PDB file of C-alpha atoms in Angstrom:
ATOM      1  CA  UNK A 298      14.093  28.520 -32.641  1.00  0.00           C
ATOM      2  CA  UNK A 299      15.372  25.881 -30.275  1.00  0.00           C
ATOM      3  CA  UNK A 300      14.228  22.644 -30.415  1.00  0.00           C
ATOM      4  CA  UNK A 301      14.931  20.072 -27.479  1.00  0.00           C
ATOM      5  CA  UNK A 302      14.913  16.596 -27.794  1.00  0.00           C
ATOM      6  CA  UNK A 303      14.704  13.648 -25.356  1.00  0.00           C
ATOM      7  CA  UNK A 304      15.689  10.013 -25.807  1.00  0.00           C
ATOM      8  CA  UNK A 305      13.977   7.773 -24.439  1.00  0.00           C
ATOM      9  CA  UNK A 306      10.486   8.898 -24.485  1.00  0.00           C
ATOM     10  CA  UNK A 307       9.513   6.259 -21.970  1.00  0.00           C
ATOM     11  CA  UNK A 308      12.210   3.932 -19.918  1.00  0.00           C
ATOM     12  CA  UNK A 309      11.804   0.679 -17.422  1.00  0.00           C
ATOM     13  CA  UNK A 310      13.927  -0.391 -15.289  1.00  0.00           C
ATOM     14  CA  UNK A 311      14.378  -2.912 -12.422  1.00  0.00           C
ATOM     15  CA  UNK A 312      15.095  -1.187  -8.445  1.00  0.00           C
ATOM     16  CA  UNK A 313      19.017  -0.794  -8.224  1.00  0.00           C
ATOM     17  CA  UNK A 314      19.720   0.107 -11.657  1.00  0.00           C
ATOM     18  CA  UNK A 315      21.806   3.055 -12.815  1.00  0.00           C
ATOM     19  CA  UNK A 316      19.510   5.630 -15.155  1.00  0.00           C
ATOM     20  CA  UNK A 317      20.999   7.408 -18.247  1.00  0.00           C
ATOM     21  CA  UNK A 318      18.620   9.792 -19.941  1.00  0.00           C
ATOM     22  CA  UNK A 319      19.655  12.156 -22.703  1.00  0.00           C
ATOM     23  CA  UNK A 320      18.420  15.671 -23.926  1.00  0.00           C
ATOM     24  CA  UNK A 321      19.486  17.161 -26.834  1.00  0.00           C
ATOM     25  CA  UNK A 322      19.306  20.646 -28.212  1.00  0.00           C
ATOM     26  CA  UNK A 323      19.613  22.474 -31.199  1.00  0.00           C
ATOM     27  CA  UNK A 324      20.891  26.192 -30.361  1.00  0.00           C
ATOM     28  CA  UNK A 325      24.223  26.132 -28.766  1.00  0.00           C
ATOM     29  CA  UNK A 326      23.693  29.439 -27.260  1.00  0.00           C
ATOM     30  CA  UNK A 327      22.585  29.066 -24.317  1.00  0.00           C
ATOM     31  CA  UNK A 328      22.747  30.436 -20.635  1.00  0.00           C
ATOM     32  CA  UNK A 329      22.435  27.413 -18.858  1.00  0.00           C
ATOM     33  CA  UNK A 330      20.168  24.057 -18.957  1.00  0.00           C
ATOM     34  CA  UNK A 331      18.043  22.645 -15.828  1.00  0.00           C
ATOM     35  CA  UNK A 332      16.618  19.121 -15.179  1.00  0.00           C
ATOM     36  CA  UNK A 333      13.009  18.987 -13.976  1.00  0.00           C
ATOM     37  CA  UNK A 334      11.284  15.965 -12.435  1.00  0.00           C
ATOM     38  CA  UNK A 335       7.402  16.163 -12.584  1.00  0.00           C
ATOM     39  CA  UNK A 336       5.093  13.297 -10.744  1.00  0.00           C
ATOM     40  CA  UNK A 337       1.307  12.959 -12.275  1.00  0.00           C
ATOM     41  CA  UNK A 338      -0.631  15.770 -12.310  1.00  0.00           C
ATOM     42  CA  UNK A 339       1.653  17.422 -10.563  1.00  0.00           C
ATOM     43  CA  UNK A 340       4.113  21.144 -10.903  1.00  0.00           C
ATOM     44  CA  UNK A 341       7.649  20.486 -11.881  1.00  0.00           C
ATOM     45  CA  UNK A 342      10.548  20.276  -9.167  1.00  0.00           C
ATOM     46  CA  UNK A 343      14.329  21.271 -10.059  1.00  0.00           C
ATOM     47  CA  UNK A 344      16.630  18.301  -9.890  1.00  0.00           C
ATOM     48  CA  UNK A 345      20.400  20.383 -11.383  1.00  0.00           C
ATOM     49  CA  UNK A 346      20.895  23.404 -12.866  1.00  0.00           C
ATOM     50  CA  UNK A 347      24.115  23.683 -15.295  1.00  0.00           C
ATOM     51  CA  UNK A 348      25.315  26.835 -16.558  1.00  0.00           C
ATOM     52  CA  UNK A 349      27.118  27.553 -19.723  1.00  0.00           C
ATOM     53  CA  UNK A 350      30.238  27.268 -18.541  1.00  0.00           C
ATOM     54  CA  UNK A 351      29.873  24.356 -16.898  1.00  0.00           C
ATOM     55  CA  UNK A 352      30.777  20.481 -17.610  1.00  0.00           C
ATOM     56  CA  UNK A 353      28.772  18.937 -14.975  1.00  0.00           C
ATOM     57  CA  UNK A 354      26.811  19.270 -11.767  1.00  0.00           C
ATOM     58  CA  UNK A 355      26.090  16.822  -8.680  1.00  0.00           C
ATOM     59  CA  UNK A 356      23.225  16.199  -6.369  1.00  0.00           C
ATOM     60  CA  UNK A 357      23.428  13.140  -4.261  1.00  0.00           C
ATOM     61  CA  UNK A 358      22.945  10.195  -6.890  1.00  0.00           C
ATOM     62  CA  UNK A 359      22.383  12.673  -9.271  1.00  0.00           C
ATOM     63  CA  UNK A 360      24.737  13.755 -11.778  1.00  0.00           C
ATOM     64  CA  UNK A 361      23.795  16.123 -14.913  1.00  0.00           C
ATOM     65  CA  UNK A 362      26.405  16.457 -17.830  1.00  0.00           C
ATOM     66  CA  UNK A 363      26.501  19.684 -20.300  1.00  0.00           C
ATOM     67  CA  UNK A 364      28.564  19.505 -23.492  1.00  0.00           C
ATOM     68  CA  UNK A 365      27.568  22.511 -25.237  1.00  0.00           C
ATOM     69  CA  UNK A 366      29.122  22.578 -28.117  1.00  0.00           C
ATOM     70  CA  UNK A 367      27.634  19.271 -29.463  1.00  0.00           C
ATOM     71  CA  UNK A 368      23.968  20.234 -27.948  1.00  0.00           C
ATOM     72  CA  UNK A 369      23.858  17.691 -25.315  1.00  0.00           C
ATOM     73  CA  UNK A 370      23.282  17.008 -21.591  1.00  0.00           C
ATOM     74  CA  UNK A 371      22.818  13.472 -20.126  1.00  0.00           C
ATOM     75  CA  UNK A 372      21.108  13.332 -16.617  1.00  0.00           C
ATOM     76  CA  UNK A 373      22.655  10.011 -14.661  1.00  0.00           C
ATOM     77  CA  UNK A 374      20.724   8.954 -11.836  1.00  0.00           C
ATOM     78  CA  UNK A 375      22.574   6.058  -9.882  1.00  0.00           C
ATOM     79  CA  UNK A 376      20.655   3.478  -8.365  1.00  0.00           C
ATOM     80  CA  UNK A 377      17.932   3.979  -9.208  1.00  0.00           C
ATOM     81  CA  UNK A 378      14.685   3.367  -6.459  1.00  0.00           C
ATOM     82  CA  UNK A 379      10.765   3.093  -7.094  1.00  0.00           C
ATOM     83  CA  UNK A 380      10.455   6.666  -5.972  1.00  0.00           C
ATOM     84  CA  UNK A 381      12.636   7.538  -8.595  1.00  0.00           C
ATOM     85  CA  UNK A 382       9.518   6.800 -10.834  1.00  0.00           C
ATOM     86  CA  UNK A 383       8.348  10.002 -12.909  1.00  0.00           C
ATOM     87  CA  UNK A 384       8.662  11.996 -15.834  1.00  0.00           C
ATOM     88  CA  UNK A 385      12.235  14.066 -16.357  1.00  0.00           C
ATOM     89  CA  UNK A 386      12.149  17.065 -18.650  1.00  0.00           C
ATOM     90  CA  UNK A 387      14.911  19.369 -19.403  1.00  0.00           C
ATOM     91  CA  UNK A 388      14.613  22.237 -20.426  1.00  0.00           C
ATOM     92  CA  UNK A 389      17.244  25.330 -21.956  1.00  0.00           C
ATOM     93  CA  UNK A 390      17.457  28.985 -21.031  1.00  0.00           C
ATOM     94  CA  UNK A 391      18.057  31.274 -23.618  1.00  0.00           C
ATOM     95  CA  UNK A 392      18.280  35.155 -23.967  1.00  0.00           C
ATOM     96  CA  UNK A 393      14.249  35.659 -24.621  1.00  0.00           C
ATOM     97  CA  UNK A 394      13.448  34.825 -21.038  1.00  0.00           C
ATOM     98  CA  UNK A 395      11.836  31.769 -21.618  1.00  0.00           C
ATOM     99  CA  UNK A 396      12.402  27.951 -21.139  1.00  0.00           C
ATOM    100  CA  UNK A 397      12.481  25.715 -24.041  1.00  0.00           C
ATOM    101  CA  UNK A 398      11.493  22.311 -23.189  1.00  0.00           C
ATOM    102  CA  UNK A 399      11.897  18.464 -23.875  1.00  0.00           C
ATOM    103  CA  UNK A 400       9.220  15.832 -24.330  1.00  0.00           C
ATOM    104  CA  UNK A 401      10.486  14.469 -21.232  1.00  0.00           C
ATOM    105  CA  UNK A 402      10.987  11.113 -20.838  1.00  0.00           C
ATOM    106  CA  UNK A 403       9.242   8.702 -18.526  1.00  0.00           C
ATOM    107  CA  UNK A 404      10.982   6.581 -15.844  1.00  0.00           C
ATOM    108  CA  UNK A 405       9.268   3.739 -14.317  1.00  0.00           C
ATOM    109  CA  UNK A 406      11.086   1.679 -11.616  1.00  0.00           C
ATOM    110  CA  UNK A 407      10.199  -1.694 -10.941  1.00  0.00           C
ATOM    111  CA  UNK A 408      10.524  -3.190  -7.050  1.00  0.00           C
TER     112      UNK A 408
ATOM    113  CA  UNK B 239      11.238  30.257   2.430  1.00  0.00           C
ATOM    114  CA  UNK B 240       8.025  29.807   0.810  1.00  0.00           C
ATOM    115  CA  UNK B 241       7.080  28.478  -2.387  1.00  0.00           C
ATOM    116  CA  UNK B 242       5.938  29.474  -5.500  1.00  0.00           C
ATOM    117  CA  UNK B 243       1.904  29.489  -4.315  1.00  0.00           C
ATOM    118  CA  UNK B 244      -0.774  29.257  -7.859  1.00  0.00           C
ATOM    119  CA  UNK B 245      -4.512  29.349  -7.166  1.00  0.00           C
ATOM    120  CA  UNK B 246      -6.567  28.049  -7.236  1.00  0.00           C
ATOM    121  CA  UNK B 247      -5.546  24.096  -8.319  1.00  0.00           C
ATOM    122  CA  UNK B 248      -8.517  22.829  -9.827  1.00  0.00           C
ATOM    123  CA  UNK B 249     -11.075  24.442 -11.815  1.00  0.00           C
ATOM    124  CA  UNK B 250     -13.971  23.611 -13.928  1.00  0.00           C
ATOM    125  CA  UNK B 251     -15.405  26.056 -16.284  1.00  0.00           C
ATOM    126  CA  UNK B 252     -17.888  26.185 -19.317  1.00  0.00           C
ATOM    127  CA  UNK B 253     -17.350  26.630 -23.033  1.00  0.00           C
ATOM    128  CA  UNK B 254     -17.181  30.265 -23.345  1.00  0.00           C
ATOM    129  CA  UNK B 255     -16.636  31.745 -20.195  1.00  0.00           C
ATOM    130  CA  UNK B 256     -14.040  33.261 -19.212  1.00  0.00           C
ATOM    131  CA  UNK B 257     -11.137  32.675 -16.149  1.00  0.00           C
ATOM    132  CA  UNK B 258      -8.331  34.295 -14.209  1.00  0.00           C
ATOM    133  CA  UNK B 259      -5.723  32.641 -12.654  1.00  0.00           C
ATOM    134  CA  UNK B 260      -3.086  33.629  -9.500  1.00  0.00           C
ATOM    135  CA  UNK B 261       0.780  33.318  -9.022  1.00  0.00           C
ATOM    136  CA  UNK B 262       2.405  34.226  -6.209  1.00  0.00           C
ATOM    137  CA  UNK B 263       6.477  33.859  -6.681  1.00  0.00           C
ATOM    138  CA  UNK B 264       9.159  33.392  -4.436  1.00  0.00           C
ATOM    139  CA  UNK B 265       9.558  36.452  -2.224  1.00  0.00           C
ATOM    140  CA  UNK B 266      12.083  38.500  -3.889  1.00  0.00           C
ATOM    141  CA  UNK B 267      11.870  37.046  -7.353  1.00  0.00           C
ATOM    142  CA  UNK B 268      10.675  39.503 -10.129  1.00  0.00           C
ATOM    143  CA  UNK B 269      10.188  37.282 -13.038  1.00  0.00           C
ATOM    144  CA  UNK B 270       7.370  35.253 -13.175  1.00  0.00           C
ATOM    145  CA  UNK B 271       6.775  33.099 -16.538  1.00  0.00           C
ATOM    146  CA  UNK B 272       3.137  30.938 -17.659  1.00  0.00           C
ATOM    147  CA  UNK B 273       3.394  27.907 -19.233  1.00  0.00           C
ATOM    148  CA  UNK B 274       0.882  25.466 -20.429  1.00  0.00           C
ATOM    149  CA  UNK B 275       1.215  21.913 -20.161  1.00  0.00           C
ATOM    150  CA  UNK B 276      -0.699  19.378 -22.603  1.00  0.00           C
ATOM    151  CA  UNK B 277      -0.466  15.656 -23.229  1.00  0.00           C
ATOM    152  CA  UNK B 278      -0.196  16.651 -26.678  1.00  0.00           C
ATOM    153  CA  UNK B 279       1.800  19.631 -27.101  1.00  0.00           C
ATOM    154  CA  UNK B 280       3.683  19.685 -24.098  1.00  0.00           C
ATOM    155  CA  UNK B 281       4.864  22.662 -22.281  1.00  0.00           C
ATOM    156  CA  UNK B 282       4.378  25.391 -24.138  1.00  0.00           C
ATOM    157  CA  UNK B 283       5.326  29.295 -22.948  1.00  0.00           C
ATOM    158  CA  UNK B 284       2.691  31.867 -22.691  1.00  0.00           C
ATOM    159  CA  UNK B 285       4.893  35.175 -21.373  1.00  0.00           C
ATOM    160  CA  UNK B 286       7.296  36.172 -19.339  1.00  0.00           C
ATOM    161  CA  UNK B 287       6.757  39.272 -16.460  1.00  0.00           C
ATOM    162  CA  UNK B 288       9.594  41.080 -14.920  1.00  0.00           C
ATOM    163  CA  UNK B 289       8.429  44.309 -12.941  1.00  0.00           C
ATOM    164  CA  UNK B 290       5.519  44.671 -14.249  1.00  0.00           C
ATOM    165  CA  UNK B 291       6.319  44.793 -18.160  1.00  0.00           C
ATOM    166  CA  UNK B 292       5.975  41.604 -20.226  1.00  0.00           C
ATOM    167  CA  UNK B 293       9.171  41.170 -21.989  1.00  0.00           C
ATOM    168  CA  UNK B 294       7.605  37.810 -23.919  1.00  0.00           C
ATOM    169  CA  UNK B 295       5.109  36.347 -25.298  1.00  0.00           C
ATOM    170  CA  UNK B 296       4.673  32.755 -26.990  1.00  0.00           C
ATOM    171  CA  UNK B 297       2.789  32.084 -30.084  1.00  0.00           C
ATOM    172  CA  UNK B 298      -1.391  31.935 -28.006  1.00  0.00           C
ATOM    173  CA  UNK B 299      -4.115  33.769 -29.576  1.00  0.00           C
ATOM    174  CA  UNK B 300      -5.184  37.001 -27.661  1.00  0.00           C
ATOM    175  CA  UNK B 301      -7.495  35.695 -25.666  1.00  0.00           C
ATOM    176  CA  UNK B 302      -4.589  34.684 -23.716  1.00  0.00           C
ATOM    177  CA  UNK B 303      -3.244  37.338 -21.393  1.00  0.00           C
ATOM    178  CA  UNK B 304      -1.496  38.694 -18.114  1.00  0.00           C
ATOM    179  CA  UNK B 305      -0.312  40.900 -15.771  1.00  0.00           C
ATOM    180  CA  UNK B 306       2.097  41.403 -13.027  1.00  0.00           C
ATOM    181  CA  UNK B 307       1.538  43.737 -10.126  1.00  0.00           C
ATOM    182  CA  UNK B 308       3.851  45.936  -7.938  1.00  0.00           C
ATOM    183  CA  UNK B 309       4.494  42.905  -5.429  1.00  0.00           C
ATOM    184  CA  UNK B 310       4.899  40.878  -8.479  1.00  0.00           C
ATOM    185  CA  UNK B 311       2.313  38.544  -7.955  1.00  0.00           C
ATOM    186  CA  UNK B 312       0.431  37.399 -11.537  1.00  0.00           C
ATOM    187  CA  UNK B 313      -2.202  36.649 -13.013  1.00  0.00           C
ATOM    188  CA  UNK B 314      -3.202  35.168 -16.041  1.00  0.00           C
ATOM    189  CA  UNK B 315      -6.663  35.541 -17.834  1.00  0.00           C
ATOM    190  CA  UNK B 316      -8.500  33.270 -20.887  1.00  0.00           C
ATOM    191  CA  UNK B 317     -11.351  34.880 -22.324  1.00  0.00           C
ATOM    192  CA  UNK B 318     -14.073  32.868 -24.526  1.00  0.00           C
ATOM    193  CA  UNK B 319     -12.903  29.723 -23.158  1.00  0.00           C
ATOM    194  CA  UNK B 320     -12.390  26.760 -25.683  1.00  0.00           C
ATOM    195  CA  UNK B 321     -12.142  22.466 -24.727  1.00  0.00           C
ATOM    196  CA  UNK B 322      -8.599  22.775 -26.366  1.00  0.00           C
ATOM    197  CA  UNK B 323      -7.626  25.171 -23.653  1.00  0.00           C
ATOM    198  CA  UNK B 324      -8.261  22.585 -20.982  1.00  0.00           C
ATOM    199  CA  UNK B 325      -4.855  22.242 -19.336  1.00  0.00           C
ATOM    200  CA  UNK B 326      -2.253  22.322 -16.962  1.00  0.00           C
ATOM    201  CA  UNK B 327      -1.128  26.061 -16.362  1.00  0.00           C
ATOM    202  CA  UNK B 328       1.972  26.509 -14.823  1.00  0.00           C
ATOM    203  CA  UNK B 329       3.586  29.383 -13.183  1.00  0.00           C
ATOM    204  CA  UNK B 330       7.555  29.639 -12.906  1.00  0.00           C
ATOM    205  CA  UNK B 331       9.091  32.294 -10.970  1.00  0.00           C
ATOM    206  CA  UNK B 332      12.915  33.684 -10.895  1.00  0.00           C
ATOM    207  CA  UNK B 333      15.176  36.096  -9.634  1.00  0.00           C
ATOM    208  CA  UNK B 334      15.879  37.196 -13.473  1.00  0.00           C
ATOM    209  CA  UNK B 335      19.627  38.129 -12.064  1.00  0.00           C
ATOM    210  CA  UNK B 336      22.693  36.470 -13.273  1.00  0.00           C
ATOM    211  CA  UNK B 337      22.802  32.756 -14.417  1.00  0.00           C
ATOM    212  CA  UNK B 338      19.152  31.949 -13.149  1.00  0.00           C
ATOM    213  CA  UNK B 339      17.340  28.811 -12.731  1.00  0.00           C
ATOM    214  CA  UNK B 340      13.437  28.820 -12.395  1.00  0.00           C
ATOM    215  CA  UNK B 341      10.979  27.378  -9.839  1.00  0.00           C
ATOM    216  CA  UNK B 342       7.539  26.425 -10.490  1.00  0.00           C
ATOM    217  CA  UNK B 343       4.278  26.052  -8.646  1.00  0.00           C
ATOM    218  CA  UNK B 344       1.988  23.076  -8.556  1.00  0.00           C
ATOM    219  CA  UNK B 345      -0.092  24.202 -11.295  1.00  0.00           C
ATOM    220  CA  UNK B 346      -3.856  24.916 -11.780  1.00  0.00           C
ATOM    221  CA  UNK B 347      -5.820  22.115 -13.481  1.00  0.00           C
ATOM    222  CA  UNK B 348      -8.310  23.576 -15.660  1.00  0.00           C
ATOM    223  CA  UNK B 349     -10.950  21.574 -17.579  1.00  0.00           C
ATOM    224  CA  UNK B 350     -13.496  22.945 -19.847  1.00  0.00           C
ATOM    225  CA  UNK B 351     -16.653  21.614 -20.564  1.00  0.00           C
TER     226      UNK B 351
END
């Protein structure tokens, strides 16, 4: 059974800062691994999606890592902005058509 | 192109009773996946449809259910409705072809009383 991890649970940070959250997972086999933000009460939006056989991916300040073999994936979010305040979760795909997510860790960003 | 579309968003319902819920996916998609979000457990799956046939199933007693139509739209049923099933129900859908991501809906907020 795959068991995600995320570290920190909760993070605060002053406006301008560079963000570094990790995820961590215990099943190497996977098919790929995406980054969700989700805002209070709120659905989840996609931030990255990594495949397998990927090292990284890029979204504007947002970069996602993937080193598979060791179970990890860092999500870097560079400078970081009050709207960047929310919860990030990631989450692995597997082959049983399901996600398996993190905790998620919360991001607070202070003006 | 549209969203994923859940209804309704909020609902209130009694110990008991019993409720359905609605997922329309991405036009195109095939797969369409429930999940249940808690502040204590998280998200957890419920099951995963892809043309019609439910190819998963996470570990939710059998009042918990589904179904996916022909247009694959779904829907997702709780019978004798508990307080621990008060929740945020979440509806993912994909394209379930190739390396796939997922995209979810805004949920359906539903408290029991």
């Amino acid at each position: 059974k795959q068991e995600v991890t995320q570290i920190p649970a909760a993070l605060s940070v002053p406006e301008g800062e560079n963000l570094v959250l990790n995820c961590s997972f215990t099943d190497s086999a996977i098919y790929n691994l995406q980054w969700f933000r989700q805002d209070p009460g709120k659905g989840l939006t996609s931030l990255l999606l990594i495949q397998s056989s990927q090292r990284e991916q890029t979204s504007g300040r947002l970069n996602a890592s993937l080193d598979k073999s060791s179970g990890r994936s860092t999500l870097y979010i560079a400078a970081s902005q009050p709207g960047d305040s929310a919860t990030y979760l990631c989450a692995t795909r597997s082959n049983d058509y399901k996600l398996s997510f993190g905790a998620g860790t919360t991001v607070t960003v202070r003006a | 192109k549209a969203g994923v579309t859940q209804t309704p968003r909020y609902l209130i319902k009694t110990r008991g009773q019993q409720v359905t819920l609605s997922c329309s996916p991405i036009s195109g998609h095939r797969s369409v996946s429930w999940y249940q979000q808690t502040p204590g457990q998280g998200l957890q799956f419920l099951f995963e449809y892809f043309s019609e046939t439910q190819r998963n199933k996470g570990n939710f007693p059998g009042r918990f259910s589904g179904r996916q139509f022909s247009n694959s739209r779904s829907e997702m049923n709780v019978s004798t409705l508990e307080l621990g099933d008060s929740a945020l129900y979440l509806c993912a859908s994909s394209a379930a072809v190739g390396n796939y991501g997922y995209t979810f809906g805004s949920g359906t907020r539903l408290t029991v009383v």
